[in-house]
Short mmCIF file of C-alpha atoms in Angstrom, two decimals:
data_model
loop_
_atom_site.label_atom_id
_atom_site.label_comp_id
_atom_site.label_asym_id
_atom_site.label_seq_id
_atom_site.Cartn_x
_atom_site.Cartn_y
_atom_site.Cartn_z
CA MET A 1 29.37 -21.94 15.97
CA ASN A 2 26.17 -22.54 13.77
CA MET A 3 24.54 -20.06 11.85
CA SER A 4 22.37 -22.09 9.79
CA VAL A 5 18.75 -22.00 10.18
CA LYS A 6 15.86 -24.72 8.43
CA ILE A 7 12.56 -23.64 7.33
CA ALA A 8 10.18 -26.03 5.94
CA GLY A 9 12.96 -28.42 5.44
CA VAL A 10 15.01 -26.00 3.35
CA GLU A 11 18.50 -25.26 4.93
CA PHE A 12 19.85 -21.66 4.97
CA LYS A 13 23.69 -21.10 5.66
CA ASN A 14 22.44 -17.91 7.98
CA PRO A 15 19.43 -16.40 8.97
CA VAL A 16 19.44 -13.23 6.76
CA MET A 17 17.97 -12.24 3.59
CA GLU A 18 16.64 -9.07 1.93
CA GLY A 19 13.00 -8.00 1.86
CA SER A 20 11.28 -8.04 -1.47
CA GLY A 21 11.30 -5.12 -3.72
CA THR A 22 14.25 -3.38 -1.78
CA PHE A 23 17.07 -5.44 -3.75
CA GLY A 24 15.67 -6.35 -7.25
CA SER A 25 16.75 -9.80 -8.08
CA GLY A 26 20.52 -9.11 -6.94
CA MET A 27 21.82 -7.69 -9.99
CA GLU A 28 21.73 -4.29 -9.01
CA TYR A 29 23.61 -4.85 -5.62
CA GLY A 30 26.28 -7.08 -6.99
CA GLU A 31 28.93 -4.82 -6.52
CA PHE A 32 28.28 -4.05 -3.18
CA VAL A 33 27.27 -7.16 -1.68
CA ASP A 34 28.55 -10.72 -2.39
CA LEU A 35 25.20 -12.83 -2.76
CA ASN A 36 26.90 -15.98 -1.70
CA LYS A 37 27.09 -15.03 1.82
CA LEU A 38 23.26 -14.07 2.11
CA GLY A 39 20.96 -16.64 3.46
CA ALA A 40 18.79 -16.26 0.58
CA VAL A 41 17.96 -13.74 -2.25
CA VAL A 42 14.14 -12.75 -2.05
CA THR A 43 13.28 -11.46 -5.43
CA LYS A 44 10.98 -8.63 -6.30
CA GLY A 45 7.41 -9.22 -6.64
CA VAL A 46 6.80 -11.24 -10.24
CA ALA A 47 3.41 -11.67 -11.73
CA ASN A 48 1.70 -13.41 -14.57
CA VAL A 49 2.20 -10.49 -16.97
CA PRO A 50 4.30 -7.22 -16.95
CA TRP A 51 2.87 -4.52 -14.64
CA PRO A 52 3.68 -0.84 -15.41
CA GLY A 53 3.37 0.20 -11.73
CA ASN A 54 1.96 3.04 -10.32
CA PRO A 55 2.34 7.01 -11.65
CA THR A 56 4.97 9.10 -10.33
CA PRO A 57 5.96 10.40 -7.61
CA ARG A 58 5.78 6.97 -6.07
CA VAL A 59 8.56 7.20 -3.19
CA CYS A 60 8.92 9.90 -0.54
CA GLU A 61 11.15 10.22 2.61
CA VAL A 62 9.43 10.43 6.12
CA TYR A 63 10.71 10.58 9.70
CA GLY A 64 12.24 7.54 10.35
CA GLY A 65 11.67 5.67 6.99
CA MET A 66 10.09 6.19 3.44
CA LEU A 67 6.74 6.01 1.79
CA ASN A 68 6.60 3.78 -1.61
CA ALA A 69 3.51 3.21 -3.77
CA ILE A 70 5.82 1.52 -6.64
CA GLY A 71 2.71 -0.62 -7.58
CA LEU A 72 4.37 -3.85 -7.91
CA GLN A 73 6.14 -3.02 -11.34
CA ASN A 74 7.77 -5.85 -12.98
CA PRO A 75 8.62 -7.64 -15.98
CA GLY A 76 6.16 -10.48 -15.94
CA ILE A 77 7.22 -14.11 -15.37
CA ASP A 78 8.41 -14.75 -18.98
CA THR A 79 11.37 -12.31 -18.52
CA PHE A 80 11.99 -12.75 -14.95
CA ILE A 81 12.76 -16.56 -15.62
CA LYS A 82 15.02 -15.75 -18.64
CA ARG A 83 16.85 -13.17 -16.95
CA ASP A 84 16.33 -13.01 -13.14
CA LEU A 85 16.72 -16.59 -12.41
CA GLU A 86 19.27 -17.25 -14.91
CA PHE A 87 21.52 -14.61 -13.07
CA LEU A 88 20.74 -16.26 -9.82
CA LYS A 89 21.99 -19.55 -11.05
CA ASN A 90 25.46 -18.12 -10.41
CA TYR A 91 25.19 -17.89 -6.90
CA ASP A 92 25.42 -20.19 -4.14
CA THR A 93 22.38 -18.74 -2.17
CA ARG A 94 18.72 -19.54 -1.71
CA VAL A 95 16.19 -18.16 -4.14
CA ILE A 96 12.99 -17.10 -2.96
CA VAL A 97 10.52 -15.79 -5.33
CA ASN A 98 7.97 -13.37 -4.24
CA VAL A 99 4.70 -13.92 -6.38
CA CYS A 100 1.91 -11.26 -6.50
CA GLY A 101 -1.26 -11.23 -8.66
CA LYS A 102 -4.86 -9.74 -8.96
CA THR A 103 -6.75 -12.95 -9.06
CA VAL A 104 -6.24 -16.21 -7.43
CA GLY A 105 -5.54 -17.53 -11.23
CA ASP A 106 -2.78 -14.88 -11.66
CA TYR A 107 -0.86 -16.30 -8.64
CA LEU A 108 -1.35 -19.75 -9.57
CA GLU A 109 -0.43 -18.89 -13.13
CA VAL A 110 3.18 -18.10 -11.75
CA VAL A 111 3.60 -20.74 -9.32
CA GLU A 112 3.02 -23.28 -12.18
CA ARG A 113 5.74 -21.59 -14.43
CA LEU A 114 8.16 -21.63 -11.35
CA ALA A 115 7.40 -25.47 -10.70
CA ASP A 116 10.60 -26.77 -12.21
CA GLU A 117 12.65 -23.71 -12.01
CA ALA A 118 15.83 -23.42 -9.81
CA VAL A 119 13.68 -21.90 -6.85
CA ASP A 120 13.85 -23.09 -3.23
CA MET A 121 10.82 -21.30 -1.81
CA LEU A 122 7.92 -19.21 -2.72
CA GLU A 123 6.76 -16.11 -0.83
CA ILE A 124 3.51 -14.98 -1.56
CA ASN A 125 2.58 -11.31 -1.54
CA VAL A 126 -1.15 -11.21 -0.27
CA SER A 127 -1.24 -7.45 0.18
CA CYS A 128 -2.27 -7.30 -3.19
CA PRO A 129 -5.70 -5.82 -4.03
CA ASN A 130 -8.31 -8.86 -5.24
CA VAL A 131 -10.13 -7.58 -7.95
CA LYS A 132 -13.11 -9.69 -7.28
CA GLU A 133 -13.23 -8.60 -3.82
CA GLY A 134 -13.91 -5.08 -4.13
CA ALA A 135 -10.06 -4.37 -4.26
CA ILE A 136 -9.64 -5.42 -0.70
CA ALA A 137 -6.23 -7.15 -0.01
CA PHE A 138 -6.08 -11.14 0.06
CA GLY A 139 -4.29 -10.61 3.16
CA GLN A 140 -6.94 -8.61 5.00
CA LYS A 141 -9.50 -11.13 5.35
CA ALA A 142 -9.15 -14.61 6.80
CA ASP A 143 -11.38 -16.45 4.30
CA ALA A 144 -9.58 -14.99 1.62
CA LEU A 145 -6.16 -15.72 3.07
CA TYR A 146 -7.05 -19.49 3.82
CA ASP A 147 -8.62 -19.94 0.10
CA ILE A 148 -5.62 -18.57 -1.88
CA THR A 149 -3.12 -20.47 0.46
CA GLU A 150 -4.84 -23.74 0.00
CA GLN A 151 -4.90 -23.16 -3.67
CA ILE A 152 -1.40 -22.39 -4.08
CA LYS A 153 -0.28 -25.32 -1.87
CA LYS A 154 -2.33 -27.52 -4.39
CA LYS A 155 0.03 -26.23 -7.23
CA ALA A 156 3.29 -25.06 -5.83
CA LYS A 157 6.14 -27.73 -5.98
CA GLN A 158 8.29 -25.47 -3.23
CA PRO A 159 7.51 -24.69 0.22
CA VAL A 160 5.18 -21.88 0.28
CA ILE A 161 5.76 -18.56 2.70
CA MET A 162 2.64 -16.51 3.09
CA LYS A 163 3.76 -12.79 3.49
CA LEU A 164 1.29 -10.99 5.73
CA SER A 165 -0.16 -7.52 5.92
CA PRO A 166 -0.16 -5.57 9.13
CA ASN A 167 -3.06 -3.55 7.83
CA VAL A 168 -5.58 -5.52 9.83
CA THR A 169 -7.25 -5.90 13.36
CA ASP A 170 -5.53 -9.06 14.39
CA ILE A 171 -2.68 -10.33 12.55
CA THR A 172 -2.73 -13.65 14.42
CA GLU A 173 -6.02 -14.38 12.80
CA MET A 174 -4.49 -14.41 9.45
CA ALA A 175 -1.48 -16.21 10.77
CA ARG A 176 -3.65 -18.96 12.03
CA ALA A 177 -5.65 -18.80 8.48
CA GLY A 178 -2.35 -19.21 6.74
CA GLU A 179 -1.17 -22.12 8.99
CA ALA A 180 -4.33 -23.75 8.75
CA ALA A 181 -4.57 -23.76 4.93
CA GLY A 182 -1.37 -25.55 4.58
CA ALA A 183 1.43 -22.37 4.42
CA ASP A 184 5.04 -23.74 5.32
CA ALA A 185 6.07 -20.65 6.75
CA LEU A 186 5.08 -17.01 7.31
CA SER A 187 6.90 -13.45 6.62
CA LEU A 188 5.97 -10.42 8.49
CA ILE A 189 5.49 -7.64 8.43
CA ASN A 190 4.61 -5.97 5.12
CA THR A 191 4.66 -2.21 4.94
CA ILE A 192 2.00 -0.27 6.94
CA THR A 193 -0.27 1.90 4.65
CA ALA A 194 0.43 5.59 5.48
CA MET A 195 0.08 9.05 3.93
CA LYS A 196 2.24 12.17 3.63
CA ILE A 197 0.99 15.84 2.27
CA ASP A 198 3.21 18.22 0.69
CA ILE A 199 2.17 21.33 2.57
CA HIS A 200 3.77 24.00 -0.11
CA LYS A 201 2.22 22.45 -3.28
CA ARG A 202 -0.82 21.29 -1.08
CA THR A 203 -1.39 17.99 -2.51
CA PHE A 204 -0.35 14.46 -1.75
CA ALA A 205 3.43 13.37 -1.86
CA LEU A 206 2.63 10.48 -3.64
CA ALA A 207 0.57 10.36 -6.70
CA ASN A 208 -1.07 7.08 -5.25
CA LYS A 209 -2.41 9.32 -2.23
CA THR A 210 -1.17 6.61 0.01
CA GLY A 211 1.86 4.27 0.37
CA GLY A 212 3.71 1.63 2.31
CA LEU A 213 5.63 2.89 5.19
CA SER A 214 8.84 1.20 5.84
CA GLY A 215 12.07 1.69 7.44
CA PRO A 216 13.15 1.91 11.33
CA ALA A 217 9.95 4.04 12.26
CA ILE A 218 8.04 0.37 11.89
CA LYS A 219 10.26 -1.63 13.96
CA PRO A 220 8.52 -1.64 17.51
CA VAL A 221 5.36 -2.44 15.49
CA ALA A 222 6.89 -5.41 13.53
CA VAL A 223 8.59 -6.76 16.57
CA ARG A 224 5.30 -6.81 18.64
CA MET A 225 3.41 -8.64 15.47
CA VAL A 226 5.96 -11.48 15.12
CA TYR A 227 6.09 -12.09 18.82
CA GLN A 228 2.25 -12.40 18.83
CA VAL A 229 2.46 -14.42 15.58
CA SER A 230 4.91 -16.86 17.23
CA GLN A 231 2.72 -17.19 20.21
CA ALA A 232 -0.24 -18.07 17.63
CA VAL A 233 1.26 -20.70 15.25
CA LYS A 234 3.61 -23.47 15.11
CA ILE A 235 5.34 -22.67 11.59
CA PRO A 236 8.59 -20.81 11.08
CA ILE A 237 8.53 -16.96 10.64
CA ILE A 238 10.43 -14.48 8.88
CA GLY A 239 10.51 -11.36 10.74
CA MET A 240 10.89 -7.90 9.01
CA GLY A 241 10.18 -4.21 9.33
CA GLY A 242 12.33 -1.68 10.16
CA ILE A 243 15.83 -3.68 10.43
CA ALA A 244 19.09 -1.68 10.42
CA CYS A 245 21.42 -3.45 12.22
CA ALA A 246 22.30 -6.56 13.81
CA ASP A 247 20.69 -5.68 17.00
CA ASP A 248 17.63 -5.14 15.43
CA ALA A 249 17.86 -8.26 13.56
CA LEU A 250 18.57 -10.12 17.10
CA GLU A 251 15.50 -8.52 18.36
CA PHE A 252 13.23 -10.27 15.74
CA ILE A 253 14.78 -13.55 16.58
CA MET A 254 14.46 -13.38 20.07
CA ALA A 255 10.88 -12.57 19.38
CA GLY A 256 10.25 -15.62 17.68
CA ALA A 257 11.76 -15.28 14.14
CA THR A 258 13.73 -18.37 12.66
CA ALA A 259 15.22 -16.05 10.08
CA VAL A 260 15.31 -11.89 9.08
CA ALA A 261 14.97 -9.67 6.28
CA VAL A 262 16.73 -6.55 5.63
CA GLY A 263 14.15 -4.07 3.66
CA ALA A 264 14.24 -0.18 3.40
CA MET A 265 17.82 0.05 4.71
CA ASN A 266 19.21 -1.34 1.82
CA PHE A 267 18.47 1.81 0.11
CA HIS A 268 20.29 4.27 2.82
CA ASP A 269 23.34 1.48 3.10
CA PRO A 270 23.63 -1.20 0.76
CA TYR A 271 25.94 -3.23 2.74
CA THR A 272 23.26 -3.59 5.53
CA THR A 273 22.65 -7.29 5.00
CA ILE A 274 26.30 -8.23 5.28
CA LYS A 275 26.81 -6.07 8.16
CA VAL A 276 23.86 -7.64 9.96
CA ILE A 277 25.31 -11.23 9.22
CA ASP A 278 28.63 -9.97 10.72
CA GLY A 279 26.77 -8.40 13.73
CA ILE A 280 25.23 -11.64 14.68
CA ARG A 281 28.15 -13.64 14.57
CA ASP A 282 30.01 -10.99 16.67
CA TYR A 283 27.13 -11.34 19.25
CA MET A 284 27.23 -14.88 19.14
CA ASP A 285 30.79 -15.22 20.06
CA LYS A 286 30.68 -12.27 22.58
CA TYR A 287 27.95 -14.09 24.73
CA LYS A 288 29.33 -17.69 23.70
CA ILE A 289 26.29 -18.92 21.88
CA ASP A 290 27.03 -22.04 19.88
CA ASP A 291 23.80 -22.22 17.73
CA ILE A 292 21.44 -19.40 16.54
CA ASN A 293 18.72 -21.32 16.91
CA ASP A 294 19.10 -21.23 20.76
CA LEU A 295 18.17 -17.52 20.38
CA THR A 296 15.03 -18.27 18.45
CA GLY A 297 12.00 -17.36 20.52
CA CYS A 298 14.16 -16.91 23.62
CA VAL A 299 12.09 -13.91 25.12
CA ARG A 300 8.98 -15.19 26.37
#
């Protein structure tokens, strides 16, 4: 039975990783999860300088999921390299670093710093507000997405994954822009912009007013978008958004994803990634499927 997959020439022992921002860099989950069993560890977003994040409260529960407005709090690239990447060298798993920034220059600075580090792939978070475009996210305008992808590809030593935002009119337009600019793969979806109001305090549940919705509630939307993008581009897709079990992961794979990422469910059950890996293996055994790749995009 083969559970390994390839994305842009990088081989993963299985198609399961965790979503950026839900797992730190693995240190916090080490006592629950054997990181060696994961297809990859995807780090929390890192910027060229430390970001303090948004004021609190910045997390709240909603039906079927959660809202977060963390604000991409991170220690900056210097501390990240010394602490997080050194930690991950102890494990036999692929390392994907999620990169964030406020300007194209911010992204490029991080990409260049990571060029000679033990990093297998870069995931570019284009849901960050572009301060030079009136704070419209890089991933909400096809021309901006094309531009940042093209510039990052010129500097990057590792394959580049562009992480797409669902907060657009047509996600396939964004996917095509990323592919045309040279992206090696796409990951989707990021969180859906949402809001909750505390009716007793008559105020917003989050200090930021809005936050990103994640969790099982968004899975049907995410599966639909993965399917649409898989029909629009030829580069590999990492599917995510509401995965809670192996059945969910298999939906994404059958819709066209080569690999999947578990996000918000890590907070609910830190063993979810391992359960998903085991569940996919059980499914393959039950239906006598020899190669996980035979399931990718099998539903048309």
